[in-house]
mmCIF file of C-alpha atoms and ligand atoms in Angstrom:
data_model
loop_
_atom_site.group_PDB
_atom_site.id
_atom_site.type_symbol
_atom_site.label_atom_id
_atom_site.label_comp_id
_atom_site.label_asym_id
_atom_site.label_seq_id
_atom_site.Cartn_x
_atom_site.Cartn_y
_atom_site.Cartn_z
ATOM 1 C CA MET A 1 76.353 104.061 129.524
ATOM 2 C CA ASN A 2 77.650 104.307 133.145
ATOM 3 C CA GLU A 3 76.837 107.766 134.231
ATOM 4 C CA LYS A 4 78.869 107.906 137.463
ATOM 5 C CA PRO A 5 81.180 111.032 137.448
ATOM 6 C CA ASP A 6 84.551 110.705 135.623
ATOM 7 C CA ILE A 7 86.938 111.939 138.193
ATOM 8 C CA LYS A 8 90.012 112.239 135.778
ATOM 9 C CA SER A 9 88.148 114.884 133.900
ATOM 10 C CA MET A 10 87.631 117.134 136.835
ATOM 11 C CA ASN A 11 89.706 120.219 137.669
ATOM 12 C CA ILE A 12 90.858 120.544 141.190
ATOM 13 C CA THR A 13 87.963 122.686 142.308
ATOM 14 C CA GLU A 14 85.334 120.281 140.884
ATOM 15 C CA LEU A 15 87.405 117.376 142.482
ATOM 16 C CA THR A 16 87.358 118.941 145.875
ATOM 17 C CA GLU A 17 83.638 119.409 145.672
ATOM 18 C CA PHE A 18 83.156 115.935 144.710
ATOM 19 C CA VAL A 19 85.519 114.439 147.456
ATOM 20 C CA THR A 20 84.085 116.747 150.244
ATOM 21 C CA ALA A 21 80.495 115.819 149.213
ATOM 22 C CA LEU A 22 81.638 112.247 149.925
ATOM 23 C CA GLY A 23 82.465 113.331 153.486
ATOM 24 C CA GLU A 24 86.351 113.526 153.066
ATOM 25 C CA LYS A 25 88.797 116.354 153.753
ATOM 26 C CA PRO A 26 89.708 118.740 150.893
ATOM 27 C CA PHE A 27 93.445 117.566 151.083
ATOM 28 C CA ARG A 28 92.225 114.229 149.954
ATOM 29 C CA ALA A 29 91.222 115.680 146.652
ATOM 30 C CA ARG A 30 94.771 117.207 146.212
ATOM 31 C CA GLN A 31 96.191 113.694 147.042
ATOM 32 C CA LEU A 32 93.960 112.100 144.439
ATOM 33 C CA TYR A 33 94.757 114.839 141.879
ATOM 34 C CA GLN A 34 98.387 114.104 142.229
ATOM 35 C CA TRP A 35 97.924 110.422 141.861
ATOM 36 C CA MET A 36 95.918 110.863 138.657
ATOM 37 C CA HIS A 37 97.757 113.734 136.951
ATOM 38 C CA GLN A 38 101.349 113.456 138.220
ATOM 39 C CA LYS A 39 101.862 109.961 139.303
ATOM 40 C CA LEU A 40 99.832 108.801 136.287
ATOM 41 C CA SER A 41 98.120 105.937 138.234
ATOM 42 C CA SER A 42 96.208 103.470 135.935
ATOM 43 C CA SER A 43 93.990 102.271 139.070
ATOM 44 C CA ILE A 44 92.561 103.619 142.273
ATOM 45 C CA ASP A 45 94.165 100.586 144.061
ATOM 46 C CA GLU A 46 97.663 102.183 143.434
ATOM 47 C CA MET A 47 96.705 105.182 145.561
ATOM 48 C CA THR A 48 98.259 103.763 148.856
ATOM 49 C CA ASN A 49 98.235 106.828 150.921
ATOM 50 C CA LEU A 50 94.511 107.235 150.535
ATOM 51 C CA PRO A 51 92.508 105.248 153.204
ATOM 52 C CA LEU A 52 91.133 101.898 151.923
ATOM 53 C CA ALA A 53 87.600 102.833 152.793
ATOM 54 C CA PHE A 54 87.931 106.212 150.701
ATOM 55 C CA ARG A 55 89.333 104.187 147.903
ATOM 56 C CA GLU A 56 86.333 101.741 148.120
ATOM 57 C CA THR A 57 84.072 104.638 147.957
ATOM 58 C CA LEU A 58 85.692 106.175 145.045
ATOM 59 C CA LYS A 59 85.423 102.909 143.238
ATOM 60 C CA ARG A 60 81.814 102.782 143.921
ATOM 61 C CA GLU A 61 80.907 106.352 143.425
ATOM 62 C CA SER A 62 82.933 107.393 140.320
ATOM 63 C CA ARG A 63 84.456 105.931 137.176
ATOM 64 C CA TYR A 64 88.279 105.765 136.753
ATOM 65 C CA ILE A 65 89.118 106.286 133.106
ATOM 66 C CA SER A 66 92.303 104.377 132.111
ATOM 67 C CA LEU A 67 93.135 103.261 128.516
ATOM 68 C CA LYS A 68 94.133 99.894 127.656
ATOM 69 C CA GLN A 69 96.796 99.537 125.110
ATOM 70 C CA VAL A 70 95.884 96.952 122.630
ATOM 71 C CA GLN A 71 98.492 97.460 119.958
ATOM 72 C CA VAL A 72 101.733 99.354 119.416
ATOM 73 C CA GLN A 73 103.837 99.514 116.195
ATOM 74 C CA VAL A 74 107.325 100.644 116.372
ATOM 75 C CA SER A 75 109.306 102.096 113.507
ATOM 76 C CA LYS A 76 112.780 100.799 113.182
ATOM 77 C CA GLU A 77 113.838 103.906 111.201
ATOM 78 C CA ASP A 78 113.152 106.666 113.697
ATOM 79 C CA GLY A 79 111.417 105.089 116.889
ATOM 80 C CA THR A 80 107.966 106.454 115.846
ATOM 81 C CA ARG A 81 105.442 104.542 118.007
ATOM 82 C CA LYS A 82 101.705 104.128 116.962
ATOM 83 C CA TYR A 83 99.336 102.921 119.631
ATOM 84 C CA LEU A 84 95.796 101.741 119.628
ATOM 85 C CA PHE A 85 93.831 102.120 122.780
ATOM 86 C CA LEU A 86 90.702 100.646 123.967
ATOM 87 C CA LEU A 87 88.092 102.927 125.424
ATOM 88 C CA GLU A 88 85.653 101.652 128.180
ATOM 89 C CA ASP A 89 82.766 101.503 125.695
ATOM 90 C CA GLY A 90 84.663 99.406 123.269
ATOM 91 C CA ASN A 91 85.727 101.923 120.796
ATOM 92 C CA VAL A 92 89.389 102.228 119.913
ATOM 93 C CA ILE A 93 91.464 105.275 119.055
ATOM 94 C CA GLU A 94 95.009 105.835 117.875
ATOM 95 C CA SER A 95 97.973 107.896 119.194
ATOM 96 C CA VAL A 96 101.474 108.545 117.888
ATOM 97 C CA ARG A 97 104.676 109.156 119.795
ATOM 98 C CA MET A 98 107.449 110.947 117.693
ATOM 99 C CA ARG A 99 110.836 111.445 118.857
ATOM 100 C CA TYR A 100 112.475 114.775 118.003
ATOM 101 C CA LYS A 101 115.721 116.350 119.089
ATOM 102 C CA PHE A 102 113.688 118.643 121.405
ATOM 103 C CA GLY A 103 111.950 115.805 123.014
ATOM 104 C CA ASN A 104 108.903 113.397 122.791
ATOM 105 C CA SER A 105 105.907 114.688 120.802
ATOM 106 C CA VAL A 106 102.638 112.914 121.148
ATOM 107 C CA CYS A 107 99.792 113.229 118.648
ATOM 108 C CA ILE A 108 96.463 112.529 120.206
ATOM 109 C CA SER A 109 92.898 111.892 118.909
ATOM 110 C CA SER A 110 90.379 114.147 119.993
ATOM 111 C CA GLN A 111 87.261 112.147 118.781
ATOM 112 C CA ALA A 112 86.372 108.511 118.004
ATOM 113 C CA GLY A 113 85.753 108.880 114.203
ATOM 114 C CA CYS A 114 85.097 112.399 112.487
ATOM 115 C CA ARG A 115 82.150 113.963 110.898
ATOM 116 C CA MET A 116 84.317 116.336 108.574
ATOM 117 C CA ALA A 117 84.790 113.832 105.710
ATOM 118 C CA CYS A 118 87.779 115.455 104.197
ATOM 119 C CA ARG A 119 88.489 113.701 100.916
ATOM 120 C CA PHE A 120 91.922 112.562 101.449
ATOM 121 C CA CYS A 121 91.620 111.385 104.986
ATOM 122 C CA ALA A 122 90.943 107.897 106.584
ATOM 123 C CA SER A 123 89.537 109.189 109.798
ATOM 124 C CA GLY A 124 86.013 110.470 108.324
ATOM 125 C CA ILE A 125 85.408 107.382 106.420
ATOM 126 C CA GLY A 126 83.123 105.779 109.019
ATOM 127 C CA GLY A 127 81.739 109.120 110.322
ATOM 128 C CA LEU A 128 81.711 110.457 113.892
ATOM 129 C CA VAL A 129 81.088 107.920 116.869
ATOM 130 C CA ARG A 130 81.548 110.475 119.565
ATOM 131 C CA GLY A 131 83.837 113.134 121.152
ATOM 132 C CA LEU A 132 86.496 111.933 123.730
ATOM 133 C CA THR A 133 86.418 113.248 127.267
ATOM 134 C CA PRO A 134 89.287 115.233 128.909
ATOM 135 C CA SER A 135 90.330 111.974 130.748
ATOM 136 C CA GLU A 136 90.499 110.059 127.384
ATOM 137 C CA MET A 137 92.566 112.749 125.695
ATOM 138 C CA LEU A 138 94.833 112.991 128.778
ATOM 139 C CA GLU A 139 95.314 109.176 129.134
ATOM 140 C CA GLN A 140 96.783 108.907 125.541
ATOM 141 C CA ILE A 141 99.608 111.026 126.868
ATOM 142 C CA TYR A 142 99.712 109.518 130.330
ATOM 143 C CA ARG A 143 99.881 105.814 128.957
ATOM 144 C CA ILE A 144 102.439 106.588 126.496
ATOM 145 C CA GLN A 145 104.711 108.451 128.920
ATOM 146 C CA GLU A 146 104.469 105.389 131.300
ATOM 147 C CA ASP A 147 105.105 103.048 128.325
ATOM 148 C CA ILE A 148 108.340 104.926 127.089
ATOM 149 C CA GLY A 149 109.627 105.738 130.605
ATOM 150 C CA GLU A 150 110.423 109.244 129.242
ATOM 151 C CA ARG A 151 108.853 112.729 129.776
ATOM 152 C CA VAL A 152 106.572 113.867 127.061
ATOM 153 C CA SER A 153 107.336 117.444 126.295
ATOM 154 C CA HIS A 154 105.125 118.233 123.238
ATOM 155 C CA VAL A 155 101.484 117.450 122.438
ATOM 156 C CA VAL A 156 99.795 117.981 119.030
ATOM 157 C CA VAL A 157 95.937 117.417 118.545
ATOM 158 C CA MET A 158 96.293 116.262 115.210
ATOM 159 C CA GLY A 159 94.866 112.499 115.422
ATOM 160 C CA THR A 160 91.477 111.398 114.640
ATOM 161 C CA GLY A 161 88.800 113.824 114.992
ATOM 162 C CA GLU A 162 88.144 117.558 114.924
ATOM 163 C CA PRO A 163 89.064 119.029 118.384
ATOM 164 C CA LEU A 164 86.899 122.331 117.682
ATOM 165 C CA ASP A 165 83.848 119.909 117.271
ATOM 166 C CA ASN A 166 84.335 118.751 120.802
ATOM 167 C CA TYR A 167 85.194 122.213 122.221
ATOM 168 C CA GLU A 168 84.183 122.151 125.822
ATOM 169 C CA ASN A 169 86.021 118.685 126.436
ATOM 170 C CA LEU A 170 89.073 120.204 124.488
ATOM 171 C CA LEU A 171 89.196 123.181 126.792
ATOM 172 C CA GLN A 172 89.101 121.265 129.983
ATOM 173 C CA PHE A 173 91.870 118.800 128.576
ATOM 174 C CA ILE A 174 94.064 121.811 127.913
ATOM 175 C CA ALA A 175 93.633 123.244 131.432
ATOM 176 C CA LEU A 176 94.284 119.956 133.037
ATOM 177 C CA LEU A 177 97.281 119.260 130.720
ATOM 178 C CA CYS A 178 99.072 122.372 131.287
ATOM 179 C CA ASP A 179 98.332 122.614 135.089
ATOM 180 C CA ASP A 180 101.383 122.790 137.166
ATOM 181 C CA LYS A 181 99.784 120.410 139.560
ATOM 182 C CA GLY A 182 99.511 117.914 136.638
ATOM 183 C CA LEU A 183 101.898 117.077 133.706
ATOM 184 C CA ASN A 184 102.639 120.821 133.426
ATOM 185 C CA ILE A 185 102.992 120.997 129.633
ATOM 186 C CA GLY A 186 103.776 124.673 128.474
ATOM 187 C CA GLN A 187 100.938 126.053 126.628
ATOM 188 C CA ARG A 188 103.436 126.864 123.859
ATOM 189 C CA ASN A 189 104.317 122.999 123.459
ATOM 190 C CA LEU A 190 100.601 122.269 122.622
ATOM 191 C CA THR A 191 99.342 122.536 119.005
ATOM 192 C CA VAL A 192 95.560 122.249 118.121
ATOM 193 C CA SER A 193 94.823 121.513 114.434
ATOM 194 C CA THR A 194 91.458 122.687 113.082
ATOM 195 C CA CYS A 195 89.816 122.013 109.631
ATOM 196 C CA GLY A 196 88.223 125.545 110.182
ATOM 197 C CA ILE A 197 85.396 125.802 112.416
ATOM 198 C CA VAL A 198 85.070 129.568 112.500
ATOM 199 C CA PRO A 199 82.938 130.261 115.507
ATOM 200 C CA ASN A 200 85.029 128.039 117.780
ATOM 201 C CA MET A 201 88.185 129.395 116.289
ATOM 202 C CA ARG A 202 87.089 132.740 117.422
ATOM 203 C CA ARG A 203 86.022 131.510 120.866
ATOM 204 C CA LEU A 204 89.417 129.897 121.152
ATOM 205 C CA ALA A 205 90.998 133.135 120.309
ATOM 206 C CA GLU A 206 89.262 134.940 123.034
ATOM 207 C CA GLU A 207 90.470 132.362 125.864
ATOM 208 C CA LYS A 208 93.746 134.050 125.104
ATOM 209 C CA LEU A 209 95.898 130.870 125.482
ATOM 210 C CA GLN A 210 99.340 130.601 124.280
ATOM 211 C CA ILE A 211 98.802 127.398 122.312
ATOM 212 C CA THR A 212 99.534 127.157 118.773
ATOM 213 C CA LEU A 213 96.621 126.877 116.400
ATOM 214 C CA ALA A 214 97.040 125.019 113.078
ATOM 215 C CA LEU A 215 94.606 125.417 110.245
ATOM 216 C CA SER A 216 94.369 122.643 107.693
ATOM 217 C CA LEU A 217 94.103 124.773 104.536
ATOM 218 C CA HIS A 218 95.207 122.447 101.771
ATOM 219 C CA ALA A 219 94.233 124.694 98.818
ATOM 220 C CA PRO A 220 94.895 128.146 97.788
ATOM 221 C CA SER A 221 91.375 128.859 96.524
ATOM 222 C CA GLN A 222 87.902 128.538 97.891
ATOM 223 C CA ALA A 223 86.748 126.372 94.972
ATOM 224 C CA LYS A 224 89.693 123.888 95.339
ATOM 225 C CA ARG A 225 89.232 123.837 99.088
ATOM 226 C CA LYS A 226 85.572 123.096 98.837
ATOM 227 C CA GLU A 227 86.276 120.013 96.620
ATOM 228 C CA LEU A 228 88.663 118.630 99.176
ATOM 229 C CA MET A 229 87.032 119.648 102.446
ATOM 230 C CA PRO A 230 83.359 119.686 102.670
ATOM 231 C CA VAL A 231 83.510 121.876 105.847
ATOM 232 C CA ALA A 232 84.454 124.700 103.352
ATOM 233 C CA GLY A 233 80.959 124.799 102.280
ATOM 234 C CA THR A 234 79.834 125.888 105.647
ATOM 235 C CA TYR A 235 82.726 128.244 106.441
ATOM 236 C CA ASP A 236 84.357 129.620 103.270
ATOM 237 C CA MET A 237 88.028 130.271 103.149
ATOM 238 C CA TYR A 238 87.796 134.180 103.564
ATOM 239 C CA GLU A 239 85.912 133.724 106.896
ATOM 240 C CA VAL A 240 88.388 131.031 108.145
ATOM 241 C CA LEU A 241 91.334 133.282 107.240
ATOM 242 C CA GLY A 242 89.644 136.145 109.095
ATOM 243 C CA ALA A 243 89.424 133.850 112.092
ATOM 244 C CA CYS A 244 93.250 132.995 111.829
ATOM 245 C CA GLN A 245 93.979 136.833 111.795
ATOM 246 C CA TYR A 246 91.680 137.279 114.725
ATOM 247 C CA TYR A 247 93.492 134.410 116.593
ATOM 248 C CA PHE A 248 96.833 136.138 115.895
ATOM 249 C CA GLU A 249 95.489 139.467 117.174
ATOM 250 C CA GLN A 250 93.996 138.205 120.357
ATOM 251 C CA THR A 251 96.788 135.781 121.202
ATOM 252 C CA GLY A 252 100.118 137.106 119.557
ATOM 253 C CA ARG A 253 100.481 133.610 118.377
ATOM 254 C CA ARG A 254 101.721 133.038 114.862
ATOM 255 C CA MET A 255 99.423 130.722 112.884
ATOM 256 C CA THR A 256 100.448 127.547 111.227
ATOM 257 C CA PHE A 257 98.873 126.500 108.061
ATOM 258 C CA GLU A 258 98.900 122.787 107.043
ATOM 259 C CA TYR A 259 99.043 122.233 103.366
ATOM 260 C CA SER A 260 98.952 118.348 102.208
ATOM 261 C CA LEU A 261 100.270 118.127 98.747
ATOM 262 C CA LEU A 262 98.293 115.936 96.569
ATOM 263 C CA ALA A 263 99.824 115.112 93.026
ATOM 264 C CA GLY A 264 98.214 116.983 90.235
ATOM 265 C CA VAL A 265 95.534 118.508 92.471
ATOM 266 C CA ASN A 266 97.083 121.353 94.608
ATOM 267 C CA ASP A 267 100.831 120.970 94.060
ATOM 268 C CA GLY A 268 101.394 123.052 90.812
ATOM 269 C CA ASP A 269 103.609 126.151 90.784
ATOM 270 C CA GLU A 270 100.545 128.243 90.124
ATOM 271 C CA ASP A 271 98.884 126.835 93.198
ATOM 272 C CA ALA A 272 102.285 127.987 95.228
ATOM 273 C CA LYS A 273 101.870 131.395 93.694
ATOM 274 C CA ALA A 274 98.130 131.718 94.709
ATOM 275 C CA LEU A 275 98.960 130.431 98.133
ATOM 276 C CA ALA A 276 101.676 132.972 98.680
ATOM 277 C CA ASP A 277 99.372 135.680 97.418
ATOM 278 C CA LEU A 278 96.663 134.553 99.884
ATOM 279 C CA LEU A 279 99.080 134.442 102.838
ATOM 280 C CA LYS A 280 100.989 137.573 101.902
ATOM 281 C CA GLY A 281 101.519 139.853 105.123
ATOM 282 C CA MET A 282 100.226 137.343 107.625
ATOM 283 C CA ASN A 283 102.457 136.262 110.514
ATOM 284 C CA CYS A 284 102.392 132.539 109.720
ATOM 285 C CA HIS A 285 104.169 129.519 108.963
ATOM 286 C CA VAL A 286 103.291 126.723 106.244
ATOM 287 C CA ASN A 287 103.779 123.061 106.870
ATOM 288 C CA LEU A 288 103.892 121.045 103.753
ATOM 289 C CA ILE A 289 103.047 117.461 104.003
ATOM 290 C CA PRO A 290 103.067 115.072 101.004
ATOM 291 C CA VAL A 291 99.736 113.213 101.331
ATOM 292 C CA ASN A 292 99.830 109.748 102.938
ATOM 293 C CA PRO A 293 98.072 107.555 100.597
ATOM 294 C CA VAL A 294 94.645 106.125 101.904
ATOM 295 C CA THR A 295 93.495 102.890 100.378
ATOM 296 C CA GLU A 296 90.000 104.092 99.889
ATOM 297 C CA HIS A 297 91.160 107.531 98.376
ATOM 298 C CA LYS A 298 92.720 108.203 94.972
ATOM 299 C CA PHE A 299 95.206 110.808 96.070
ATOM 300 C CA ARG A 300 98.892 110.287 95.693
ATOM 301 C CA GLY A 301 101.734 112.426 97.156
ATOM 302 C CA PRO A 302 103.987 114.368 94.590
ATOM 303 C CA GLU A 303 107.491 113.420 93.679
ATOM 304 C CA PRO A 304 110.175 114.861 96.001
ATOM 305 C CA LYS A 305 111.145 117.268 93.278
ATOM 306 C CA ARG A 306 107.807 118.769 93.016
ATOM 307 C CA VAL A 307 107.609 119.187 96.751
ATOM 308 C CA LEU A 308 110.955 121.100 96.622
ATOM 309 C CA SER A 309 109.713 123.244 93.835
ATOM 310 C CA PHE A 310 106.444 124.138 95.702
ATOM 311 C CA LYS A 311 108.538 124.940 98.806
ATOM 312 C CA ASN A 312 111.036 127.272 96.815
ATOM 313 C CA ASN A 313 108.029 129.016 95.169
ATOM 314 C CA LEU A 314 106.585 129.869 98.585
ATOM 315 C CA GLU A 315 110.094 130.911 99.875
ATOM 316 C CA LYS A 316 110.716 133.179 96.922
ATOM 317 C CA ASN A 317 107.441 134.911 97.872
ATOM 318 C CA GLY A 318 108.371 135.381 101.343
ATOM 319 C CA ILE A 319 106.457 132.718 103.132
ATOM 320 C CA ASN A 320 107.916 130.674 105.992
ATOM 321 C CA VAL A 321 107.546 127.100 105.031
ATOM 322 C CA THR A 322 108.945 123.703 106.103
ATOM 323 C CA ILE A 323 108.420 120.343 104.771
ATOM 324 C CA ARG A 324 107.168 118.266 107.438
ATOM 325 C CA ARG A 325 109.573 115.310 107.953
ATOM 326 C CA GLU A 326 107.762 112.007 107.305
ATOM 327 C CA MET A 327 107.923 109.836 110.366
ATOM 328 C CA GLY A 328 107.264 106.189 110.894
ATOM 329 C CA ARG A 329 107.173 105.494 107.160
ATOM 330 C CA ASP A 330 107.882 101.819 107.706
ATOM 331 C CA ILE A 331 104.917 101.376 109.828
ATOM 332 C CA ASP A 332 102.829 103.307 107.535
ATOM 333 C CA ALA A 333 99.236 103.626 108.695
ATOM 334 C CA ALA A 334 98.350 107.355 107.773
ATOM 335 C CA CYS A 335 96.013 109.367 109.818
ATOM 336 C CA GLY A 336 93.232 106.983 111.251
ATOM 337 C CA GLN A 337 94.128 103.947 109.046
ATOM 338 C CA LEU A 338 95.435 102.032 111.848
ATOM 339 C CA ARG A 339 92.019 102.350 113.795
ATOM 340 C CA LYS A 340 90.149 101.652 110.713
ATOM 341 C CA ARG A 341 91.919 98.482 109.895
ATOM 342 C CA TYR A 342 91.641 97.324 113.377
ATOM 343 C CA VAL A 343 87.817 98.040 113.697
ATOM 344 C CA GLU A 344 87.191 96.172 110.327
ATOM 345 C CA GLY A 345 89.242 93.258 111.344
ATOM 346 C CA ARG A 346 87.202 92.624 114.480
HETATM 347 N N1 SAH D 401 90.595 117.730 112.250
HETATM 348 C C1 SAH D 401 91.789 118.384 112.405
HETATM 349 C C2 SAH D 401 92.975 117.671 113.047
HETATM 350 C C3 SAH D 401 93.016 116.163 112.612
HETATM 351 S S1 SAH D 401 93.703 115.777 111.133
HETATM 352 C C4 SAH D 401 92.207 119.066 111.129
HETATM 353 O O1 SAH D 401 91.445 118.959 110.153
HETATM 354 O O2 SAH D 401 93.045 119.833 111.226
HETATM 355 C C5 SAH D 401 95.581 116.447 111.259
HETATM 356 C C6 SAH D 401 96.086 116.806 109.854
HETATM 357 O O3 SAH D 401 96.416 115.694 108.960
HETATM 358 C C7 SAH D 401 95.081 117.797 109.261
HETATM 359 O O4 SAH D 401 95.939 118.815 108.421
HETATM 360 C C8 SAH D 401 94.477 116.904 108.122
HETATM 361 O O5 SAH D 401 94.023 117.589 106.927
HETATM 362 C C9 SAH D 401 95.849 116.025 107.699
HETATM 363 N N2 SAH D 401 95.494 114.776 106.954
HETATM 364 C C10 SAH D 401 94.464 113.895 107.110
HETATM 365 N N3 SAH D 401 94.661 112.922 106.330
HETATM 366 C C11 SAH D 401 95.817 113.101 105.613
HETATM 367 C C12 SAH D 401 96.453 112.279 104.767
HETATM 368 N N4 SAH D 401 96.069 111.112 104.286
HETATM 369 N N5 SAH D 401 97.733 112.725 104.378
HETATM 370 C C13 SAH D 401 98.266 113.881 104.935
HETATM 371 N N6 SAH D 401 97.578 114.567 105.917
HETATM 372 C C14 SAH D 401 96.450 114.336 106.127
#
C-alpha cells in the first residue's frame, strides 16, 4: 500500500500545512482545495493555474484519489443510475443516483464490504474489506455530479457498509462535503444510516451536527431484531432507542427509522401495533421499504396490500410514516448485489 498522503482527504488547515511544508505559499493550498472540491478535478494535470513544478511535486509527494467508473446501469423507468467504481487497490464499490422533484440524491458506500451481516442484506455476505477514506466517499459524489452534469443536492450514506464503523473517516467526509469552500451541501440534506452502533451514535449526537440520523430498526422487538441483525446481540434495542432519543435531544433533529418489510417475518398487524407502542411519543418518522430480494437470502417483500395495511396501522396509532418509493426496479440489483456480482464475475 502506498502511504503517501491522500490530499483530497485533508481539510484546508491540514492541506495548508502540507503545502507550506513543500515550500509553497498558503494560497496554493486554497487553489488546490478549490480544484479538488469545487472544480472536481480528476487529475492534478488539470490544475492549470498551479505552477508546473508544484504539480510535479504534488504528484511525487502525494496520492491523488479519483475513482474510475467501471459500470453504470440506467433505469428507463425513473432515471435511477447505479454506478460501480474502481478504487486504487482494486476493490469496487457501488453508488446510486436517484432523481427526485427536489433534486439529485446520491447514495454512497462508506466501506468496501461490511461486517454487520444483516440476514436480508447482500453487502455483508463477503464480510468487511476496509473502510473508505474521506476522499473515496467524496469522489462517489464528485464523479456522479460530473457524469450527470447536474448539481447533487442530497446525499444519503446508505450504500454498502456501516458508516459508524468507519467513524473518523465519516466525520471528515461530512466536514469536507458540507464546507462552503467545497460542494457546500447543507447538513440537513445529508442522511447517515446506521444499524445501531450505540457508542458512536452517542458520539455523533455530541458533534451537534444538523444531519439526519436514520436507524435501521426492522423489528418491533429485541428478540425479532436479534434474529435479523447480529449487531442487536451487542447493542440491544432499548440501548439503541435510548441513543436515538439522545440524538434528538442533542441536535433537535427528528430521527428516521428504517423498517424493511419481510413477508411473514415482521409485516403482521401485530408487528405494526408493537412498533407503534415502541415509538409512541418519540419525535420520529418511519420509512417502510419492502425488502429487495437477495439471491442468497430467503426473504421476500410483502404484497402491496400488506404494506398498505402495515402503514395504516402505524398511522392509526399516530406514527409518521411513508412507504419508500422503489426506484430503479428495472435495474434491480439491491443493496450490494451489483458489487457482489461484479466481484464474483471477475
Ligand atoms: N449499515 C447501515 C447503512 C447501509 S444499509 C445501516 O444498516 O443502516 C441501508 C439500508 O438498507 C439499511 O436500512 C438496511 O437495513 C437496508 N437494507 C439492506 N439490505 C436490504 C434489502 N435487501 N432490502 C431492503 N433494505 C435493505
